[in-house]
Amino acid sequence: SQKIEQNSEALNIQEGKTATLTCNYTNYSPAYLQWYRQDPGRGPVFLLLIRENEKEKRKERLKVTFDTTLKQSLFHITASQPADSATYLCALGDGTASKLTFGTGTRLQVTL
Amino acid sequence: EPEVTQTPSHQVTQMGQEVILRCVPISNHLYFYWYRQILGQKVEFLVSFYNNEISEKSEIFDDQFSVERPDGSNFTLKIRSTKLEDSAMYFCASSDMRVNYEQYFGPGTRLTVT
């Protein structure tokens, strides 16, 4: 069955450092992968989408890589700030109008 | 910036009662979704809807669930006879899908079944 794993339940880093979050998947061939931010009690907020034929995508301090051979995506937040503290979700889709299949999320805590 | 809205933000109901959760998707989007998230667990797909019909549904979306787009703006999820295990956050999402595959989520409705 399809499985999506995100690294460790919680990641603690110091302000200014780069946070790297991992999303690994098995038994899946996604057409694209999306990263979302979720704050407690709120809905997921879209951050970035990367397609299967793309290696890297950037948006401001965010960078996503996608390796379909390793079946892995890495999500980087550079120059992290306490306001980046949240849970980050990866979600996979396999085509037009496709449902998203979510990972369990990684909780990021950025401290001063 | 356009956003998905959901009402109510919190609904408390007794087991066996019917509930209707409401969503207003982003106006030019054509694809609509419902997801749910049980406390402490991952977001799970329930159903997708396009061109006034269900395009895909999960095993969770059994006969107790139904969706409807009663007019040009609202998208609803009905649970006919709620169970304790239906307690969760329910998220509506919408997508353009013609060019972009991103799904935009609403703030959610917290459903508590007692």
XYZ file of C-alpha atoms in Angstrom:
226
model
C 0.000 0.000 0.000
C 1.052 3.619 -0.469
C 3.132 5.039 2.326
C 4.382 8.571 2.917
C 6.833 9.226 5.713
C 8.053 12.546 6.983
C 11.150 12.764 9.109
C 10.825 12.791 12.859
C 7.757 14.135 14.512
C 9.544 17.303 15.636
C 12.509 19.305 14.454
C 14.069 21.996 16.633
C 16.466 24.517 15.128
C 17.953 27.845 15.986
C 16.847 31.069 14.335
C 18.878 31.868 11.245
C 19.733 28.244 10.454
C 18.382 26.235 7.535
C 15.641 23.751 8.319
C 15.538 20.636 6.141
C 12.438 18.454 6.167
C 12.202 15.097 4.426
C 9.324 13.350 2.689
C 9.796 9.757 1.549
C 7.215 7.672 -0.229
C 6.799 4.062 -1.328
C 4.452 2.205 -3.670
C 3.565 5.451 -5.399
C 4.387 7.250 -8.643
C 3.170 10.793 -8.068
C 2.788 13.300 -10.859
C 3.495 16.097 -8.393
C 4.234 16.771 -4.771
C 3.010 19.691 -2.706
C 4.192 21.160 0.581
C 1.799 22.780 3.014
C 2.099 24.608 6.302
C -0.423 23.901 9.048
C -0.801 25.862 12.252
C -2.699 24.339 15.214
C -6.451 24.244 14.605
C -6.108 25.734 11.111
C -6.320 24.463 7.555
C -3.261 23.560 5.479
C -1.769 26.526 3.628
C -0.228 25.825 0.224
C 3.461 26.639 -0.088
C 5.028 24.986 -3.125
C 4.287 22.398 -5.802
C 6.906 20.466 -7.720
C 6.176 18.205 -10.662
C 7.734 14.817 -11.376
C 9.869 16.225 -14.195
C 11.252 19.050 -12.036
C 14.294 18.696 -9.812
C 14.044 21.889 -7.782
C 11.670 24.760 -7.082
C 12.270 27.941 -5.112
C 10.096 30.612 -3.596
C 11.672 33.290 -1.436
C 13.309 31.440 1.510
C 11.791 28.099 0.528
C 13.329 25.419 -1.674
C 11.939 22.043 -2.636
C 13.743 19.192 -4.361
C 12.161 16.104 -5.843
C 14.037 12.887 -6.611
C 11.736 10.323 -8.203
C 14.510 7.719 -8.223
C 15.035 7.962 -4.470
C 11.293 8.600 -4.011
C 12.102 11.566 -1.828
C 11.444 15.279 -1.526
C 13.435 17.683 0.619
C 11.959 20.962 1.836
C 14.347 23.675 2.977
C 13.635 26.893 4.838
C 16.681 29.149 4.851
C 17.315 31.873 7.427
C 14.573 30.390 9.582
C 12.564 32.601 11.920
C 10.391 31.850 14.968
C 7.370 32.690 12.757
C 8.241 29.624 10.649
C 7.327 27.399 13.592
C 4.455 25.180 12.405
C 3.740 21.688 11.118
C 4.788 21.093 7.515
C 2.934 18.536 5.449
C 3.915 16.894 2.205
C 1.150 15.691 -0.071
C 1.290 13.654 -3.265
C -1.043 13.764 -6.242
C -1.117 11.557 -9.313
C -2.871 13.607 -11.921
C -5.459 16.129 -12.870
C -8.145 16.634 -10.252
C -6.394 14.056 -8.154
C -6.928 13.669 -4.459
C -3.932 14.497 -2.309
C -2.401 11.852 -0.078
C -0.782 13.461 2.933
C 2.117 12.527 5.143
C 1.830 12.813 8.919
C 3.765 16.081 8.980
C 6.860 17.375 10.706
C 6.518 19.912 13.508
C 9.181 22.582 13.193
C 10.153 24.708 16.165
C 12.476 27.654 15.542
C 13.976 29.133 18.681
C 15.826 32.374 19.303
C -6.592 37.397 -2.225
C -9.417 34.888 -2.861
C -9.840 32.236 -0.215
C -11.967 29.235 0.643
C -14.416 29.880 3.466
C -16.205 27.356 5.670
C -19.115 27.552 8.088
C -19.625 26.892 10.891
C -16.189 26.970 12.479
C -17.351 24.593 15.197
C -20.350 22.274 15.251
C -21.408 20.178 18.212
C -24.016 17.506 17.562
C -25.439 14.427 19.207
C -24.801 10.966 17.861
C -27.351 10.021 15.221
C -28.084 13.593 14.177
C -27.581 14.962 10.683
C -25.073 17.723 10.057
C -24.346 19.862 7.026
C -20.979 21.501 6.662
C -20.756 24.391 4.244
C -17.988 25.685 2.048
C -17.597 28.494 -0.449
C -14.749 27.575 -2.815
C -12.640 30.110 -4.696
C -14.904 31.514 -7.385
C -13.121 30.456 -10.590
C -12.165 27.009 -9.356
C -13.781 23.949 -10.867
C -12.662 21.106 -8.601
C -13.807 20.738 -5.023
C -12.739 18.424 -2.252
C -13.495 17.417 1.307
C -10.804 16.135 3.636
C -10.891 15.370 7.317
C -8.301 15.310 10.073
C -8.899 13.439 13.296
C -7.063 15.094 16.183
C -3.368 14.247 16.092
C -3.642 12.322 12.827
C -2.943 13.066 9.188
C -5.218 14.804 6.721
C -7.346 12.221 4.885
C -9.149 12.533 1.574
C -12.908 12.011 1.586
C -14.286 13.017 -1.808
C -13.637 15.061 -4.931
C -16.301 16.759 -7.026
C -16.242 18.122 -10.555
C -18.907 19.114 -13.038
C -21.673 18.434 -10.529
C -20.706 14.894 -9.784
C -18.372 12.930 -7.545
C -15.146 12.125 -9.375
C -13.505 10.078 -6.633
C -14.268 9.004 -3.075
C -12.403 7.191 -0.362
C -13.450 4.205 1.731
C -14.333 6.626 4.521
C -16.987 8.250 2.332
C -19.718 5.672 2.854
C -23.498 5.942 2.427
C -23.744 8.223 5.447
C -21.936 10.961 3.552
C -23.134 13.032 0.622
C -21.988 16.166 -1.161
C -23.857 18.769 -3.095
C -23.302 22.005 -4.951
C -26.740 23.525 -4.435
C -25.964 26.772 -6.245
C -23.115 28.478 -8.048
C -21.090 29.195 -4.957
C -21.705 26.730 -2.115
C -20.386 23.206 -1.700
C -21.765 21.126 1.153
C -20.922 17.923 2.991
C -23.789 16.144 4.732
C -23.373 13.421 7.305
C -26.724 11.710 7.672
C -26.389 10.018 11.039
C -23.289 11.075 12.903
C -21.169 8.672 14.917
C -18.664 9.420 17.675
C -15.828 8.549 15.288
C -16.934 11.306 12.884
C -15.510 13.851 15.325
C -12.735 15.598 13.403
C -11.749 18.757 11.570
C -13.324 18.821 8.131
C -11.546 20.808 5.453
C -12.934 21.934 2.145
C -10.479 22.591 -0.687
C -10.741 23.827 -4.227
C -8.489 23.852 -7.253
C -8.308 25.373 -10.700
C -6.606 22.285 -12.182
C -6.661 23.653 -15.718
C -3.139 24.990 -15.315
C -2.309 24.647 -11.636
C -2.748 21.590 -9.479
C -2.493 23.368 -6.153
C -5.367 22.810 -3.779
C -6.403 25.661 -1.517
C -7.899 24.744 1.821
C -10.455 26.455 3.989
C -9.985 27.050 7.720
C -12.000 23.955 8.608
C -15.068 23.026 10.623
C -14.435 21.286 13.908
C -17.165 18.667 14.306
C -17.712 17.268 17.774
C -20.128 14.354 18.108
C -21.266 13.623 21.662
